PDB file of C-alpha atoms and ligand atoms in Angstrom:
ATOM      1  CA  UNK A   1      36.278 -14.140  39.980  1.00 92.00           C
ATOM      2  CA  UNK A   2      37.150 -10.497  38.726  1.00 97.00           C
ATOM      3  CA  UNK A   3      36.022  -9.530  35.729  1.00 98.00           C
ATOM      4  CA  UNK A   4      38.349  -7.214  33.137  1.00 98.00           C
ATOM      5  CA  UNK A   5      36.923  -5.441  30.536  1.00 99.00           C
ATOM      6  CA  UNK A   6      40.044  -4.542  27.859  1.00 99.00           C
ATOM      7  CA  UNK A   7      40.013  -1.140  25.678  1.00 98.00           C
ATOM      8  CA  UNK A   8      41.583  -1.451  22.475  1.00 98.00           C
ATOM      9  CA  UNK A   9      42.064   1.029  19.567  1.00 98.00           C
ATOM     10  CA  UNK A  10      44.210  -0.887  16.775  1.00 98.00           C
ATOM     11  CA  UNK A  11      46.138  -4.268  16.702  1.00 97.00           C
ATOM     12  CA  UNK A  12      45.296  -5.066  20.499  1.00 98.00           C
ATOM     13  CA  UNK A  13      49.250  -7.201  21.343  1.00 98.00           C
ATOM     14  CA  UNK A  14      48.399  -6.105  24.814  1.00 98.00           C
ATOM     15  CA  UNK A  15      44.864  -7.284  24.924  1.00 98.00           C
ATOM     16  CA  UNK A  16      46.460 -10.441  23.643  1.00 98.00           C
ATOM     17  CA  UNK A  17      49.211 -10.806  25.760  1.00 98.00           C
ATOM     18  CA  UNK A  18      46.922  -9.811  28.671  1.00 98.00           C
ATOM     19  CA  UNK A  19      44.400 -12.751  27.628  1.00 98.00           C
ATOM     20  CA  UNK A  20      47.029 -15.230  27.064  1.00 98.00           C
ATOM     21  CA  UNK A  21      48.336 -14.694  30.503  1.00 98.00           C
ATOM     22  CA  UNK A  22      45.151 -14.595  32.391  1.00 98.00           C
ATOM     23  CA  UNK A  23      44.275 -18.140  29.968  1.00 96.00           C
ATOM     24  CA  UNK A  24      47.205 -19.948  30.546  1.00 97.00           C
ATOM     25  CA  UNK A  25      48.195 -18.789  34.224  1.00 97.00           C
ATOM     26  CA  UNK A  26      44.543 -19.290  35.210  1.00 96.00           C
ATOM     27  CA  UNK A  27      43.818 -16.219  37.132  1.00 97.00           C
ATOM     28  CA  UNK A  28      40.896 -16.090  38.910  1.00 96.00           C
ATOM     29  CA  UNK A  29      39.675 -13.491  36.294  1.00 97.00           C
ATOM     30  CA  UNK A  30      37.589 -13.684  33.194  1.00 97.00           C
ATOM     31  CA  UNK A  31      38.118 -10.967  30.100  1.00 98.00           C
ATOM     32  CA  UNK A  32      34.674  -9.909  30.345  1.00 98.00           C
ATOM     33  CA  UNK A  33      34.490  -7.878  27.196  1.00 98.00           C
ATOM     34  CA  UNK A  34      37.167  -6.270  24.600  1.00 98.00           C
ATOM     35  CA  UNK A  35      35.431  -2.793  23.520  1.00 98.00           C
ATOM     36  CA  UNK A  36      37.180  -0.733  20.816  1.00 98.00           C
ATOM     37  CA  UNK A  37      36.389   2.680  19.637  1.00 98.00           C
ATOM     38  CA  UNK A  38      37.647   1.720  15.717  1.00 98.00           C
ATOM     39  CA  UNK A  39      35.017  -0.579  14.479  1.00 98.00           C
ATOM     40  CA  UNK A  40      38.484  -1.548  12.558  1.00 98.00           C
ATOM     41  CA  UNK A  41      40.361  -2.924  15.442  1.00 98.00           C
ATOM     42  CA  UNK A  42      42.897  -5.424  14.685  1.00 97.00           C
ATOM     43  CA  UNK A  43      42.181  -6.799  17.834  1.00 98.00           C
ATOM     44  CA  UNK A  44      38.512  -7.483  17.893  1.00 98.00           C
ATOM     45  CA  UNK A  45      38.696 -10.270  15.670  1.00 98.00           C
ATOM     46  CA  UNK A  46      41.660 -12.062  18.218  1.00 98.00           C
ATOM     47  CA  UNK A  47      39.145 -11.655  20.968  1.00 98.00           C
ATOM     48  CA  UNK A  48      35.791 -12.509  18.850  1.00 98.00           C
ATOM     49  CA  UNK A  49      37.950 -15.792  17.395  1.00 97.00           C
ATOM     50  CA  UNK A  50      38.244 -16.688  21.759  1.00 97.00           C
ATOM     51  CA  UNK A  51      35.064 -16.079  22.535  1.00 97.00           C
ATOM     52  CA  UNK A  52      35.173 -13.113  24.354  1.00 98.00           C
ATOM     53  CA  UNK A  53      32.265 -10.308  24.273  1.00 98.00           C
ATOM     54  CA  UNK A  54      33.398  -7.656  21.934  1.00 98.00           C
ATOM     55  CA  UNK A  55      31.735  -4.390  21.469  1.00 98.00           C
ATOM     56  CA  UNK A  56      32.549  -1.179  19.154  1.00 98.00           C
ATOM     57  CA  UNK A  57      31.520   2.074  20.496  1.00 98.00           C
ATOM     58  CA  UNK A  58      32.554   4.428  17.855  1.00 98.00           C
ATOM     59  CA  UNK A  59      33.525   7.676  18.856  1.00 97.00           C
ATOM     60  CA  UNK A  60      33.139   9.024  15.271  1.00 97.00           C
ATOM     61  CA  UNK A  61      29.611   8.680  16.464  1.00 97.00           C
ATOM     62  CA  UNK A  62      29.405  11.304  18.698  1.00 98.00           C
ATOM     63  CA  UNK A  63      29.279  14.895  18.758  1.00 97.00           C
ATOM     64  CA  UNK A  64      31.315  15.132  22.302  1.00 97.00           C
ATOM     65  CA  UNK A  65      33.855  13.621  23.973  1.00 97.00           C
ATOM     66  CA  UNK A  66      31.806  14.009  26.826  1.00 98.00           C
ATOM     67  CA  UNK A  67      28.647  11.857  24.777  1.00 98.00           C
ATOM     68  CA  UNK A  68      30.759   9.325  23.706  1.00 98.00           C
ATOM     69  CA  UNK A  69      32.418   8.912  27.003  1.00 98.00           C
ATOM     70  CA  UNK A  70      29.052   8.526  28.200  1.00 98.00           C
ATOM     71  CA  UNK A  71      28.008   5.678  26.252  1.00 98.00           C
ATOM     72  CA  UNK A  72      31.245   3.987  26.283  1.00 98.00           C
ATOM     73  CA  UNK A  73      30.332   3.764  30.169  1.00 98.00           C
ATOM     74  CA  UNK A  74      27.349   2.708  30.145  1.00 98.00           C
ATOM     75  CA  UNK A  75      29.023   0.140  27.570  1.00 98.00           C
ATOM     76  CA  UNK A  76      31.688  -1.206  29.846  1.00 98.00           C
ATOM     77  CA  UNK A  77      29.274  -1.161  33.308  1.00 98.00           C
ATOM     78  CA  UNK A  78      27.148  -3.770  31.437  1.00 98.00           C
ATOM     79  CA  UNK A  79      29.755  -5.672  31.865  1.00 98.00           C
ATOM     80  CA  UNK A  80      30.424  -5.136  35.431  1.00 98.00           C
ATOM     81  CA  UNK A  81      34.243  -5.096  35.499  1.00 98.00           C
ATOM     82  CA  UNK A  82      36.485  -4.991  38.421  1.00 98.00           C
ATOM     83  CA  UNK A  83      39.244  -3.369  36.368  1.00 98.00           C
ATOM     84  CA  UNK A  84      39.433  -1.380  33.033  1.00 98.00           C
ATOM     85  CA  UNK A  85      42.361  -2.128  31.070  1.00 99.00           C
ATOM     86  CA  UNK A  86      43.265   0.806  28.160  1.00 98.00           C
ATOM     87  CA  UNK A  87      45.573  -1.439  26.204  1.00 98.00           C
ATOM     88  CA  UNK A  88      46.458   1.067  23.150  1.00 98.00           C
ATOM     89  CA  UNK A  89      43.358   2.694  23.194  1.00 98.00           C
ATOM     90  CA  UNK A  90      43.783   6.279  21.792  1.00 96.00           C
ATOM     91  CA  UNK A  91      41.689   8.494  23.472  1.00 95.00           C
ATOM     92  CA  UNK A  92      42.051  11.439  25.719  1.00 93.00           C
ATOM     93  CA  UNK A  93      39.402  10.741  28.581  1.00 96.00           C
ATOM     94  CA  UNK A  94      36.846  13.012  30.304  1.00 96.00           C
ATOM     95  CA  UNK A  95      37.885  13.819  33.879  1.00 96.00           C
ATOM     96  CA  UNK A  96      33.872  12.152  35.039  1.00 97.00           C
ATOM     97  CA  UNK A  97      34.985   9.175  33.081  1.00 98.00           C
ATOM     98  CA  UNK A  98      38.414   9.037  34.852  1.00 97.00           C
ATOM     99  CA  UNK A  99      36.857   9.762  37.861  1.00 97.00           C
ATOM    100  CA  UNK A 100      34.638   7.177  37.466  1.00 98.00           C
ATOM    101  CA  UNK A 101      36.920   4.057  37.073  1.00 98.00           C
ATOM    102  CA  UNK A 102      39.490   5.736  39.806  1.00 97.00           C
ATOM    103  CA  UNK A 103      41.883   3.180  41.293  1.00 97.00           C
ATOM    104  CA  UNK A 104      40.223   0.758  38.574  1.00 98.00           C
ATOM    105  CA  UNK A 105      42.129   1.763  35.331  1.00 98.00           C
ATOM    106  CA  UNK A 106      45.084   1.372  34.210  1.00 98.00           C
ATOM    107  CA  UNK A 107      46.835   1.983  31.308  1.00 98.00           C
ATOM    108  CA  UNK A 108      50.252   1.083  29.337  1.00 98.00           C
ATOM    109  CA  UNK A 109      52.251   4.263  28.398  1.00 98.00           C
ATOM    110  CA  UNK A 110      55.594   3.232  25.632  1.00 98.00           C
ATOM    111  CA  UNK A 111      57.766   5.372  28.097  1.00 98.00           C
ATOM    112  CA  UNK A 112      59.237   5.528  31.338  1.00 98.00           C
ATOM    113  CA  UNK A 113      56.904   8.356  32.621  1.00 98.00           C
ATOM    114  CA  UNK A 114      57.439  11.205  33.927  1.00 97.00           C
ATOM    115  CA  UNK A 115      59.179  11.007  30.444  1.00 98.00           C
ATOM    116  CA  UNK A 116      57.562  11.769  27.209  1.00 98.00           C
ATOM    117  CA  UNK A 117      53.608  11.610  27.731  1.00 96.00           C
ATOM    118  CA  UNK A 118      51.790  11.504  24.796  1.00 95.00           C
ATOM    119  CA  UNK A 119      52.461  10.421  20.891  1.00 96.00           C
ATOM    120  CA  UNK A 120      55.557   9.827  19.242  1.00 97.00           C
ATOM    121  CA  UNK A 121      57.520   8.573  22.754  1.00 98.00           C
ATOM    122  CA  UNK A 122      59.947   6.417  20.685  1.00 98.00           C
ATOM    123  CA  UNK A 123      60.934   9.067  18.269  1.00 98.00           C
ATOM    124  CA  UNK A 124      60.782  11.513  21.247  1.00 98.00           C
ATOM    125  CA  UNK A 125      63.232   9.142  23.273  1.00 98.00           C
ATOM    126  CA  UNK A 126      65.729   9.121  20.122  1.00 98.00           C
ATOM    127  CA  UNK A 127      65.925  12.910  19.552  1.00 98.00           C
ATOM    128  CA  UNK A 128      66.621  13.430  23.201  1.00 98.00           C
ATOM    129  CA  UNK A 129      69.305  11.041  23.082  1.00 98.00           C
ATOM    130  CA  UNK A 130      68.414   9.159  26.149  1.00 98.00           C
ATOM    131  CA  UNK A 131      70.574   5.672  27.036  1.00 98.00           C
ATOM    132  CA  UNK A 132      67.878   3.971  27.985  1.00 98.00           C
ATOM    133  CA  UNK A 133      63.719   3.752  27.367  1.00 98.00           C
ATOM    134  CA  UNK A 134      61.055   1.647  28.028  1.00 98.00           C
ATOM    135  CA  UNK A 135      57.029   1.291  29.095  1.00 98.00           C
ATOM    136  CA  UNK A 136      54.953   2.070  32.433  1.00 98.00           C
ATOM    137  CA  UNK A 137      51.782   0.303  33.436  1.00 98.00           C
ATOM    138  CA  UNK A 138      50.290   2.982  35.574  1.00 98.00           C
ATOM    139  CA  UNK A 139      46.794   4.118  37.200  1.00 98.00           C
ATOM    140  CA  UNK A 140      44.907   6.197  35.454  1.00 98.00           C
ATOM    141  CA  UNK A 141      44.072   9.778  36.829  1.00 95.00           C
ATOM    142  CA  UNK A 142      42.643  13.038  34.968  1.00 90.00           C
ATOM    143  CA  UNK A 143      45.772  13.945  33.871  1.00 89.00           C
ATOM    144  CA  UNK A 144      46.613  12.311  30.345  1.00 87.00           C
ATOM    145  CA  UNK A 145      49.536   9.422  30.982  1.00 90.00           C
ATOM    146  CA  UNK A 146      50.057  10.557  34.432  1.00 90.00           C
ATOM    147  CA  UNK A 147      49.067   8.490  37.395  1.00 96.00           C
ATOM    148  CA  UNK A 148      50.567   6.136  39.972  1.00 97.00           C
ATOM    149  CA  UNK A 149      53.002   3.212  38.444  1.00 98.00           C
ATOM    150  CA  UNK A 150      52.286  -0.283  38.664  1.00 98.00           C
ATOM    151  CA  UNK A 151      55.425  -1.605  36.973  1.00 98.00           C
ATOM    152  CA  UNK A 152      57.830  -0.166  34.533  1.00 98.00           C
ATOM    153  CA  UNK A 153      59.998  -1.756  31.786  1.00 98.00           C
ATOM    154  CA  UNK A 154      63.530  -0.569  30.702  1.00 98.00           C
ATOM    155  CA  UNK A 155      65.289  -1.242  27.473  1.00 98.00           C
ATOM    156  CA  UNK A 156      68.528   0.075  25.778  1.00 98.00           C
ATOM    157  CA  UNK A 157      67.757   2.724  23.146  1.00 98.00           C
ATOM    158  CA  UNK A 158      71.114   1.207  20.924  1.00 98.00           C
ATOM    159  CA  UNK A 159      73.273   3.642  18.288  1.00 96.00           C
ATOM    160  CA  UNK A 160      71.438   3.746  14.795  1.00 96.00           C
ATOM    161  CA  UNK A 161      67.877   2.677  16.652  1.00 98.00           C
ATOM    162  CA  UNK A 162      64.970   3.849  14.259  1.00 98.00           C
ATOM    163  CA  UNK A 163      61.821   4.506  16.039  1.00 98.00           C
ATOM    164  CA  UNK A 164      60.199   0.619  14.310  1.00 98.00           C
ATOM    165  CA  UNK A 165      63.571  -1.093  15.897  1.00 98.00           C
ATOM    166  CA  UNK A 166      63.106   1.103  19.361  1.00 98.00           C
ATOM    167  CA  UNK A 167      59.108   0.419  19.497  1.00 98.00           C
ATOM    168  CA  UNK A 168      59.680  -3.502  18.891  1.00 98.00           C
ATOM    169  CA  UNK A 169      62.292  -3.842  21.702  1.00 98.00           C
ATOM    170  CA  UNK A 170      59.529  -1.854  24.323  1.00 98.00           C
ATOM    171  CA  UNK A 171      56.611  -3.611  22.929  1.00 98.00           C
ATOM    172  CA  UNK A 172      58.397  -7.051  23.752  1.00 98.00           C
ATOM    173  CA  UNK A 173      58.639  -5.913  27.285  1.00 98.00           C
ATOM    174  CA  UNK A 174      55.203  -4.093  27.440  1.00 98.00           C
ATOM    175  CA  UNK A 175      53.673  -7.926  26.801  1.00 98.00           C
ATOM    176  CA  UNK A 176      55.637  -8.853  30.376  1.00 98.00           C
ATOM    177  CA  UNK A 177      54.533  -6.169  32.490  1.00 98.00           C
ATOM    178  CA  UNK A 178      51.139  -5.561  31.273  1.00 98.00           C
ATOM    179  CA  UNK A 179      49.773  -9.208  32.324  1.00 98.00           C
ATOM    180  CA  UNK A 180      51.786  -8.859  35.339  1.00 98.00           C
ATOM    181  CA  UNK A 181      50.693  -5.621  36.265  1.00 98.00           C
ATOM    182  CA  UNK A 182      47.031  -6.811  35.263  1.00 98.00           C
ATOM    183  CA  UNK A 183      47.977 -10.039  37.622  1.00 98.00           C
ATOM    184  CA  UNK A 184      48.600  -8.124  40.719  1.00 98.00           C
ATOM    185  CA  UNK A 185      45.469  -6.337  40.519  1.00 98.00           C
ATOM    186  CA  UNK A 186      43.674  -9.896  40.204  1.00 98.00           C
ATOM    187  CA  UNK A 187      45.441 -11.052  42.941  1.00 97.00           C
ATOM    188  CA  UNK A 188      44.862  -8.060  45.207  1.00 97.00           C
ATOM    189  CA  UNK A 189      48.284  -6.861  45.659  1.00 97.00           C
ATOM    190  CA  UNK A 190      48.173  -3.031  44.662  1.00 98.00           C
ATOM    191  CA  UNK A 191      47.528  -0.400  46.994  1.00 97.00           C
ATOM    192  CA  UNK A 192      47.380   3.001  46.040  1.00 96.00           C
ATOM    193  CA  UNK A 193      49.037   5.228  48.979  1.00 95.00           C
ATOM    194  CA  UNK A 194      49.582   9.527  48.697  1.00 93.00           C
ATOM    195  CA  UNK A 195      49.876   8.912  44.819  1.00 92.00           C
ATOM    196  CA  UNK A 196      51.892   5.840  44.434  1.00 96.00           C
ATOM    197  CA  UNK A 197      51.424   2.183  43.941  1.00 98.00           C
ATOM    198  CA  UNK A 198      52.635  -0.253  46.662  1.00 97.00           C
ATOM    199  CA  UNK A 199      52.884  -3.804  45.571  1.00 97.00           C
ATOM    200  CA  UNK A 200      52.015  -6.107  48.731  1.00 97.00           C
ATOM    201  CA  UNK A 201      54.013  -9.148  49.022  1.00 92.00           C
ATOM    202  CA  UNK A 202      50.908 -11.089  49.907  1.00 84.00           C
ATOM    203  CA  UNK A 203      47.304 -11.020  48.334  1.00 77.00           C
ATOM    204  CA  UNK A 204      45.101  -8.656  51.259  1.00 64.00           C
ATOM    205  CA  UNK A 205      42.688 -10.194  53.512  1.00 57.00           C
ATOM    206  CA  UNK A 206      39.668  -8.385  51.742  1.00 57.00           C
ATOM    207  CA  UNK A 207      41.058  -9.726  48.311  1.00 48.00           C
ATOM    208  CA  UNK A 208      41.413 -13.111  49.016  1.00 48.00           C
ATOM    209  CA  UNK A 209      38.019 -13.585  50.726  1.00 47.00           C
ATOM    210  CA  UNK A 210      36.465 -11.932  47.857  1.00 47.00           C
ATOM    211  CA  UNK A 211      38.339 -14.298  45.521  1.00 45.00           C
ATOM    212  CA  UNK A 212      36.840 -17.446  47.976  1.00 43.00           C
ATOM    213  CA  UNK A 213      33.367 -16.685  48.016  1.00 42.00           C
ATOM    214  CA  UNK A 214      32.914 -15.842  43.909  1.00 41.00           C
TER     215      UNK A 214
HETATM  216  C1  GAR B   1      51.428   0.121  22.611  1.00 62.44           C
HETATM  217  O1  GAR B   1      52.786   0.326  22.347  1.00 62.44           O
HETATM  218  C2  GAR B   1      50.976   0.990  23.775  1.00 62.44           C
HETATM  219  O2  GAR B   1      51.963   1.149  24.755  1.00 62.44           O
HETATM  220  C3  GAR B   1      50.713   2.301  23.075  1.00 62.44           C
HETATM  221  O3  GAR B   1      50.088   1.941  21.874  1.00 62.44           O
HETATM  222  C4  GAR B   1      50.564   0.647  21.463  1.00 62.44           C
HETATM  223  C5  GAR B   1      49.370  -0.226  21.216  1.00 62.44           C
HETATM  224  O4  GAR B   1      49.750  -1.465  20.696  1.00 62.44           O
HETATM  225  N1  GAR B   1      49.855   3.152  23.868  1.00 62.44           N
HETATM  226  C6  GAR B   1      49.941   4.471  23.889  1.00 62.44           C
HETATM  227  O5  GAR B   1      50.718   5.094  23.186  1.00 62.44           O
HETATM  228  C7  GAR B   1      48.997   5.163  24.845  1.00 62.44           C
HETATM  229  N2  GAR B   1      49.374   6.513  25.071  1.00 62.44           N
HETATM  230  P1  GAR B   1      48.800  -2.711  20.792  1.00 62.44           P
HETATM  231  O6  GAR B   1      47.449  -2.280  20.222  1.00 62.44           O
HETATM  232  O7  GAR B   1      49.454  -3.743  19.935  1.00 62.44           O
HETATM  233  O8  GAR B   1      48.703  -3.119  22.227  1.00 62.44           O
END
């Protein structure tokens, strides 16, 4: 059993499509905890209402990044997760933090990265008149929305697309490749090699006798 502990900053449609898939495919996973940094969070009640942990850590708290990085840690160890999942959480991480979770974090960027990092990547996507947009699931490094990719999504950007009509078409493909990106970890498929992600067409050796024997 792995055990995923879900950041979330606002509405959480990731940590929900995330939960749904891990629920109804029956992964050999539980969602150990949902942790937000907005004691506001959308999201928190979703989770709560399912019985998962929940936990606010609020970074309005804390003088530092680096404090409230700190406790957010120690906040997600006590839960003792396999993987971190930053599912619209909106912070830029400390590089010990990063470090920290390395080739255990991942995070969903509304881009096709190396392509607009940071805020605003649908409006960003329309005034560079690109053809065609879309979402990355990707390991997190120091380096804000950098990182090896897991699995990208592509979608048309269309003539007269707004950045609401351009965000709903990615966010209906981020709740594919999120859980399926999130899967693959479960399953013990993702190696990261020189930089890059390669997806192994079978579940390692190490993986699946670690999914046996808990
Ligand atoms: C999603 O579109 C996600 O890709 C984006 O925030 C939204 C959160 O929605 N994340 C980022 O922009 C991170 N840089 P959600 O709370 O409904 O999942």
């Amino acid at each position: 059993m792995k055990n995923i502990v879900i950041l979330i900053s606002g509405r959480g449609s990731n940590m929900e499509a995330v939960v749904r898939a891990a629920e109804s495919q029956k992964w050999p996973a539980r969602i150990a905890a949902v942790i937000s940094n907005k004691p506001e969070a959308g999201g928190l009640a979703f989770a709560a209402a399912r019985g998962i942990p929940t936990a606010v850590v609020a970074n309005k708290e804390f003088a530092t990044r680096a404090e409230f990085d700190a406790k957010l840690q120690e906040t997600i160890d006590g839960f003792a997760p396999d993987l971190v999942v930053l599912a619209g959480f909106m912070r830029i991480l400390t590089a010990p933090f990063v470090e920290h979770y390395a080739g255990r974090m991942m995070n969903i960027h509304p881009s096709l990265l190396p392509l607009f990092p940071g805020l605003g990547t649908h409006q960003q996507a329309i005034d560079a008149g690109v053809t065609e947009h879309g979402a990355t699931v990707h390991f997190v490094t120091a380096e804000l929305d950098h990182g090896p990719a897991v699995l990208q999504a592509r979608v048309p950007v269309l003539p007269g697309d707004t950045e609401e009509t351009l965000s709903a078409r990615v966010l209906v493909e981020e709740h594919k490749i999120y859980p399926r990106a999130v899967q693959l970890f479960v399953e013990g498929r993702l190696v990261i090699e020189d930089g890059a992600v390669r997806i192994l067409e079978h579940a390692d050796v190490s993986g699946a006798l670690d999914t046996i024997s808990s």
